Each structure stands twice: as C-alpha cells, then as structure tokens.
Amino acid sequence: MQFMHAIFPLGGMLGAIHISIMSKSVLDTLLSRASTDQLVEPAPSGIELERILSAGLRAPDHGRLRPWRYTVIAGEYRTAFADQVCDAVIRQAPDTPDFKLKKRREKFRTIPAIIALGFHVQPEGKIPVSEQEAAVAAGAMNVLNALHFEGFSGVWVTGAFQKDQQLLESLGLTTPHRLEGFLLVGTPSNPELSKPRPDIKPYMAIWNGKNASFAADED
Ligand SMILES: Cc1cc2nc3c(=O)[nH]c(=O)nc-3n(C[C@H](O)[C@H](O)[C@H](O)COP(=O)(O)O)c2cc1C
C-alpha cells in the first residue's frame, strides 16, 4: 500500500490529507497467494533473502520487543539438518512409522530452503505472550507474502518435534526462545496454482449498533 501526503489550503490554513492508494495489481497479487510445498530451485538468497525477511520485521510489534528470529537452512546443510529433524521426531514420538520419517527427511533434504521461525519470548514484561506470538505469526505471514511478491512461494509447517531441546539448540533457539515452525521455501513448480478461496461475505460483518453475527457461523 502506498500513502501520499497532500497539502491543501483549508480556509487560509494548511491542512494535510492522507490519501491511501492501493494499486489494484498489488492487491490482486496479494489475493493470489497460496501455500505450496511443491517447490523447486531457486530459493531466495543473499540480499534478496534479507529483503524478504525484512518484511517479517514490518509486522505489528506491541512494545517493540522484536521477537522474530529467523534461522535459514539451505544448500549443503540441508541433509545434516534433515537428519537432525528426524532425530528430533524420533525423540518426541518414538512410534513414528518409518515411512513418515522417510517422507519428512526427503522433504527437508530437498526443499530449496528452510526458514525456522524463532520466537524470543519475554514472559516477564507487560506485553502478554499471546501478543508477542501474534507478532511472530504476523511476521511469518509478511515473509510468505514477500516470497509470493518476488515469485517464490512457501508453506508453514509444524510438528511435535519443534519442542525438541537438541533441535532448538542447533537452531539457536534455547530458552527464552521457542520454535513456531518452519517455512519451507522455494520457487513454485506450478506458479499458476491458485486455490479457490471462500467468499469474504460470510466472514465479515458491518456493525450497525446491534449485535453482529456471521453467516459463516450459521448451521
Ligand atoms: C501455525 C501453522 C502451522 C501449520 N502447520 C502445518 C503442518 O504442519 N502441515 C501442513 O500441511 N500444513 C500446516 N499449516 C497449513 C499450511 O501452512 C497452509 O496454510 C495450508 O496448507 C493452507 O494453504 P493456504 O495457506 O494456501 O491457504 C500450518 C499453518 C499454520 C498457520
């Protein structure tokens, strides 16, 4: 969204009018975002990756606590990391069937890049942890949108293994950090993929002084 500040004379005084212009094509691009794990090379790297992750830091952040921590796994390190993830899965859920482990290892070994979504938690301050976590989630969404704008894509995945202490240590995310999952990142193998989205109307209400309700909640 772009903002323009226009100065107009108002009854002899100068008044500032804040005009918001949302380019239609930018909104169309935003509305076409979809998650996918069908990803091929390349993943963003270098300055481009830094710019995309910078979008994460534009998320709303109550108290300016800056809770975002991003650990990037790419290139030759993916194989060792995939092994660490599988070791964590086994420690957390020893009954995990072999085929699931194999699938997980293959995904983490071959996806072009992985971004661990770290969360630096500050439980003692006056900002509720839920709001801090919301800032991390909003940051992740900004990163997904930035990826999409730059022609990349990704998907947010989670699992019980994200609480594994050895894995957290490896990612630089021991206490007071948490791991909120991973963004699997790359170039979509089918860039035209656009999932049908529900119509907005059942999910919004224009408040008119009476109790609001949503068609989405009707039986
Ligand atoms: C916090 C969080 C955790 C998620 N964990 C998983 C997951 O472990 N596996 C999965 O297939 N999808 C997971 N998803 C959902 C996908 O990231 C994605 O949103 C979903 O496939 C729907 O695609 P869409 O984003 O295009 O609507 C998670 C989403 C969120 C917000």
Short mmCIF file of C-alpha atoms and ligand atoms in Angstrom, two decimals:
data_model
loop_
_atom_site.label_atom_id
_atom_site.label_comp_id
_atom_site.label_asym_id
_atom_site.label_seq_id
_atom_site.Cartn_x
_atom_site.Cartn_y
_atom_site.Cartn_z
CA MET A 1 0.00 0.00 0.00
CA GLN A 2 1.31 3.44 -0.84
CA PHE A 3 0.43 6.56 1.10
CA MET A 4 0.54 10.07 -0.26
CA HIS A 5 0.51 13.14 1.92
CA ALA A 6 -1.07 16.05 0.07
CA ILE A 7 -1.05 19.58 1.45
CA PHE A 8 -4.14 21.67 0.65
CA PRO A 9 -5.03 25.21 1.73
CA LEU A 10 -8.00 24.99 4.11
CA GLY A 11 -9.61 28.32 5.00
CA GLY A 12 -6.29 30.07 4.99
CA MET A 13 -4.60 27.26 6.92
CA LEU A 14 -2.62 24.44 5.51
CA GLY A 15 -4.24 21.06 6.05
CA ALA A 16 -2.67 17.66 5.42
CA ILE A 17 -4.80 14.99 3.81
CA HIS A 18 -3.66 11.43 4.00
CA ILE A 19 -4.68 9.63 0.82
CA SER A 20 -4.20 5.90 0.61
CA ILE A 21 -3.75 4.45 -2.81
CA MET A 22 -3.80 0.71 -3.08
CA SER A 23 -2.69 -0.28 -6.51
CA LYS A 24 -5.13 -2.81 -7.88
CA SER A 25 -2.40 -5.02 -9.24
CA VAL A 26 -0.66 -5.18 -5.86
CA LEU A 27 -3.88 -6.28 -4.18
CA ASP A 28 -4.55 -8.79 -6.96
CA THR A 29 -1.09 -10.27 -6.36
CA LEU A 30 -1.77 -10.45 -2.63
CA LEU A 31 -5.12 -12.17 -3.23
CA SER A 32 -3.45 -14.78 -5.43
CA ARG A 33 -1.05 -16.03 -2.73
CA ALA A 34 -1.28 -19.73 -1.92
CA SER A 35 0.85 -22.07 0.15
CA THR A 36 2.59 -24.94 -1.57
CA ASP A 37 5.33 -27.43 -0.80
CA GLN A 38 5.73 -28.23 -4.50
CA LEU A 39 8.89 -26.17 -4.70
CA VAL A 40 11.95 -26.23 -6.93
CA GLU A 41 15.20 -24.23 -7.05
CA PRO A 42 15.97 -21.44 -6.62
CA ALA A 43 15.15 -20.20 -3.17
CA PRO A 44 15.93 -16.56 -2.39
CA SER A 45 19.42 -15.95 -1.06
CA GLY A 46 21.76 -13.08 -0.23
CA ILE A 47 20.31 -9.56 -0.38
CA GLU A 48 17.01 -10.81 -1.80
CA LEU A 49 16.53 -13.14 1.17
CA GLU A 50 17.45 -10.34 3.57
CA ARG A 51 14.85 -8.08 1.96
CA ILE A 52 12.19 -10.79 2.18
CA LEU A 53 12.96 -11.47 5.84
CA SER A 54 12.95 -7.70 6.44
CA ALA A 55 9.25 -7.80 5.52
CA GLY A 56 8.81 -10.03 8.59
CA LEU A 57 10.16 -7.24 10.77
CA ARG A 58 7.46 -4.87 9.47
CA ALA A 59 4.84 -6.84 11.39
CA PRO A 60 2.98 -5.06 14.21
CA ASP A 61 5.01 -5.45 17.39
CA HIS A 62 3.43 -4.35 20.68
CA GLY A 63 6.09 -2.86 22.95
CA ARG A 64 8.76 -3.07 20.22
CA LEU A 65 10.01 -6.32 21.68
CA ARG A 66 11.35 -7.53 18.30
CA PRO A 67 10.54 -11.20 18.92
CA TRP A 68 11.44 -12.51 15.45
CA ARG A 69 14.41 -14.85 15.00
CA TYR A 70 14.96 -16.47 11.60
CA THR A 71 17.40 -19.36 11.13
CA VAL A 72 17.96 -20.19 7.46
CA ILE A 73 18.96 -23.68 6.34
CA ALA A 74 19.98 -24.06 2.70
CA GLY A 75 22.40 -25.73 0.30
CA GLU A 76 24.69 -28.49 1.51
CA TYR A 77 23.50 -28.14 5.15
CA ARG A 78 20.01 -29.42 4.37
CA THR A 79 21.00 -33.08 4.58
CA ALA A 80 22.50 -32.77 8.07
CA PHE A 81 19.53 -30.68 9.16
CA ALA A 82 17.03 -33.21 7.76
CA ASP A 83 18.79 -35.86 9.87
CA GLN A 84 18.53 -33.63 12.96
CA VAL A 85 14.82 -33.09 12.35
CA CYS A 86 14.24 -36.85 12.04
CA ASP A 87 16.25 -37.50 15.21
CA ALA A 88 14.03 -34.94 16.97
CA VAL A 89 10.88 -36.58 15.58
CA ILE A 90 12.02 -39.96 16.98
CA ARG A 91 12.87 -38.48 20.39
CA GLN A 92 9.48 -36.80 20.61
CA ALA A 93 7.42 -39.62 19.07
CA PRO A 94 9.35 -42.91 19.12
CA ASP A 95 6.45 -44.75 17.45
CA THR A 96 6.63 -42.66 14.28
CA PRO A 97 6.39 -45.09 11.36
CA ASP A 98 9.39 -45.40 9.06
CA PHE A 99 7.52 -44.19 6.00
CA LYS A 100 6.65 -40.92 7.77
CA LEU A 101 10.25 -40.39 8.83
CA LYS A 102 11.46 -41.10 5.33
CA LYS A 103 8.97 -38.60 3.90
CA ARG A 104 10.00 -35.93 6.42
CA ARG A 105 13.72 -36.50 5.75
CA GLU A 106 13.22 -36.31 1.99
CA LYS A 107 11.17 -33.11 2.28
CA PHE A 108 13.73 -31.31 4.48
CA ARG A 109 16.68 -32.63 2.45
CA THR A 110 15.35 -31.50 -0.92
CA ILE A 111 13.27 -28.38 -0.31
CA PRO A 112 15.32 -25.44 -1.66
CA ALA A 113 15.43 -23.59 1.68
CA ILE A 114 14.01 -23.76 5.19
CA ILE A 115 13.37 -20.81 7.46
CA ALA A 116 12.98 -21.71 11.15
CA LEU A 117 10.51 -19.32 12.77
CA GLY A 118 12.11 -18.49 16.09
CA PHE A 119 10.28 -16.58 18.82
CA HIS A 120 12.21 -14.69 21.51
CA VAL A 121 9.69 -14.81 24.39
CA GLN A 122 9.62 -12.17 27.13
CA PRO A 123 7.16 -13.55 29.72
CA GLU A 124 8.05 -11.08 32.47
CA GLY A 125 7.09 -7.81 30.81
CA LYS A 126 3.70 -6.16 30.46
CA ILE A 127 3.04 -7.37 26.89
CA PRO A 128 1.08 -10.67 27.01
CA VAL A 129 2.94 -13.62 25.47
CA SER A 130 -0.05 -14.19 23.17
CA GLU A 131 0.53 -10.73 21.67
CA GLN A 132 4.24 -11.42 21.27
CA GLU A 133 3.38 -14.66 19.50
CA ALA A 134 0.91 -12.79 17.29
CA ALA A 135 3.78 -10.52 16.18
CA VAL A 136 5.84 -13.58 15.21
CA ALA A 137 2.89 -15.03 13.27
CA ALA A 138 2.24 -11.70 11.55
CA GLY A 139 5.94 -11.63 10.62
CA ALA A 140 5.71 -15.12 9.13
CA MET A 141 2.72 -14.02 7.05
CA ASN A 142 4.63 -10.99 5.81
CA VAL A 143 7.50 -13.26 4.79
CA LEU A 144 5.10 -15.58 2.91
CA ASN A 145 3.59 -12.58 1.14
CA ALA A 146 7.03 -11.14 0.32
CA LEU A 147 8.09 -14.51 -1.11
CA HIS A 148 4.99 -14.51 -3.30
CA PHE A 149 5.62 -10.94 -4.49
CA GLU A 150 9.15 -11.93 -5.54
CA GLY A 151 7.99 -15.00 -7.49
CA PHE A 152 8.79 -17.53 -4.76
CA SER A 153 6.44 -19.46 -2.53
CA GLY A 154 6.38 -21.46 0.67
CA VAL A 155 4.38 -23.25 3.29
CA TRP A 156 4.33 -23.04 7.09
CA VAL A 157 4.73 -26.45 8.72
CA THR A 158 4.86 -27.51 12.35
CA GLY A 159 5.22 -30.68 14.41
CA ALA A 160 5.76 -32.01 17.92
CA PHE A 161 9.49 -32.15 17.10
CA GLN A 162 9.67 -28.34 17.30
CA LYS A 163 9.81 -28.62 21.10
CA ASP A 164 12.89 -30.87 20.98
CA GLN A 165 15.69 -29.24 23.02
CA GLN A 166 18.54 -30.55 20.87
CA LEU A 167 16.90 -29.26 17.72
CA LEU A 168 16.21 -25.92 19.39
CA GLU A 169 19.85 -25.68 20.45
CA SER A 170 21.00 -26.38 16.93
CA LEU A 171 18.81 -23.54 15.65
CA GLY A 172 19.96 -21.04 18.30
CA LEU A 173 16.55 -21.16 19.92
CA THR A 174 17.02 -22.34 23.50
CA THR A 175 15.13 -20.60 26.34
CA PRO A 176 13.97 -17.81 26.22
CA HIS A 177 13.24 -18.80 22.63
CA ARG A 178 10.60 -21.02 21.10
CA LEU A 179 10.26 -22.51 17.66
CA GLU A 180 6.99 -21.67 15.93
CA GLY A 181 7.56 -23.99 12.98
CA PHE A 182 9.28 -23.75 9.62
CA LEU A 183 8.67 -22.04 6.32
CA LEU A 184 9.60 -24.41 3.51
CA VAL A 185 10.67 -22.10 0.71
CA GLY A 186 11.50 -22.15 -3.00
CA THR A 187 10.08 -21.47 -6.45
CA PRO A 188 6.61 -22.92 -7.06
CA SER A 189 6.74 -25.72 -9.64
CA ASN A 190 3.26 -24.60 -10.71
CA PRO A 191 3.21 -20.80 -10.41
CA GLU A 192 -0.34 -20.69 -11.77
CA LEU A 193 -1.60 -22.66 -8.77
CA SER A 194 -4.34 -20.63 -7.16
CA LYS A 195 -6.52 -22.30 -4.58
CA PRO A 196 -10.19 -21.35 -4.55
CA ARG A 197 -10.78 -19.05 -1.60
CA PRO A 198 -14.07 -18.63 0.25
CA ASP A 199 -16.08 -15.53 -0.46
CA ILE A 200 -15.44 -12.84 2.17
CA LYS A 201 -19.08 -12.03 2.89
CA PRO A 202 -19.79 -14.83 5.41
CA TYR A 203 -16.61 -13.83 7.27
CA MET A 204 -17.29 -10.13 7.70
CA ALA A 205 -19.92 -8.02 9.41
CA ILE A 206 -20.61 -4.31 9.23
CA TRP A 207 -21.57 -3.33 12.75
CA ASN A 208 -24.80 -1.34 12.87
CA GLY A 209 -25.30 -0.84 16.60
CA LYS A 210 -26.86 -4.27 17.10
CA ASN A 211 -25.05 -7.48 17.96
CA ALA A 212 -23.02 -8.61 14.96
CA SER A 213 -23.21 -12.15 13.57
CA PHE A 214 -21.54 -14.07 10.80
CA ALA A 215 -23.13 -16.20 8.10
CA ALA A 216 -20.08 -18.49 8.45
CA ASP A 217 -21.29 -19.43 11.95
CA GLU A 218 -24.83 -20.33 10.91
CA ASP A 219 -25.70 -24.05 10.84
C1 LIG B 1 0.85 -22.20 12.61
C2 LIG B 1 0.57 -23.05 11.40
C3 LIG B 1 1.03 -24.35 11.36
C4 LIG B 1 0.80 -25.17 10.24
N1 LIG B 1 1.30 -26.43 10.22
C5 LIG B 1 1.10 -27.20 9.12
C6 LIG B 1 1.68 -28.50 9.03
O1 LIG B 1 2.39 -28.96 9.93
N2 LIG B 1 1.43 -29.24 7.94
C7 LIG B 1 0.64 -28.76 6.92
O2 LIG B 1 0.44 -29.47 5.93
N3 LIG B 1 0.10 -27.52 6.96
C8 LIG B 1 0.31 -26.74 8.03
N4 LIG B 1 -0.24 -25.48 8.09
C9 LIG B 1 -1.09 -25.02 6.99
C10 LIG B 1 -0.29 -24.59 5.77
O3 LIG B 1 0.79 -23.75 6.14
C11 LIG B 1 -1.19 -23.83 4.77
O4 LIG B 1 -1.68 -22.66 5.37
C12 LIG B 1 -2.33 -24.70 4.32
O5 LIG B 1 -1.81 -25.72 3.52
C13 LIG B 1 -3.38 -23.92 3.52
O6 LIG B 1 -2.79 -23.31 2.43
P1 LIG B 1 -3.03 -21.76 2.16
O7 LIG B 1 -2.08 -21.03 3.04
O8 LIG B 1 -2.76 -21.57 0.69
O9 LIG B 1 -4.47 -21.50 2.47
C14 LIG B 1 0.03 -24.66 9.17
C15 LIG B 1 -0.43 -23.33 9.22
C16 LIG B 1 -0.17 -22.53 10.32
C17 LIG B 1 -0.68 -21.11 10.34
#
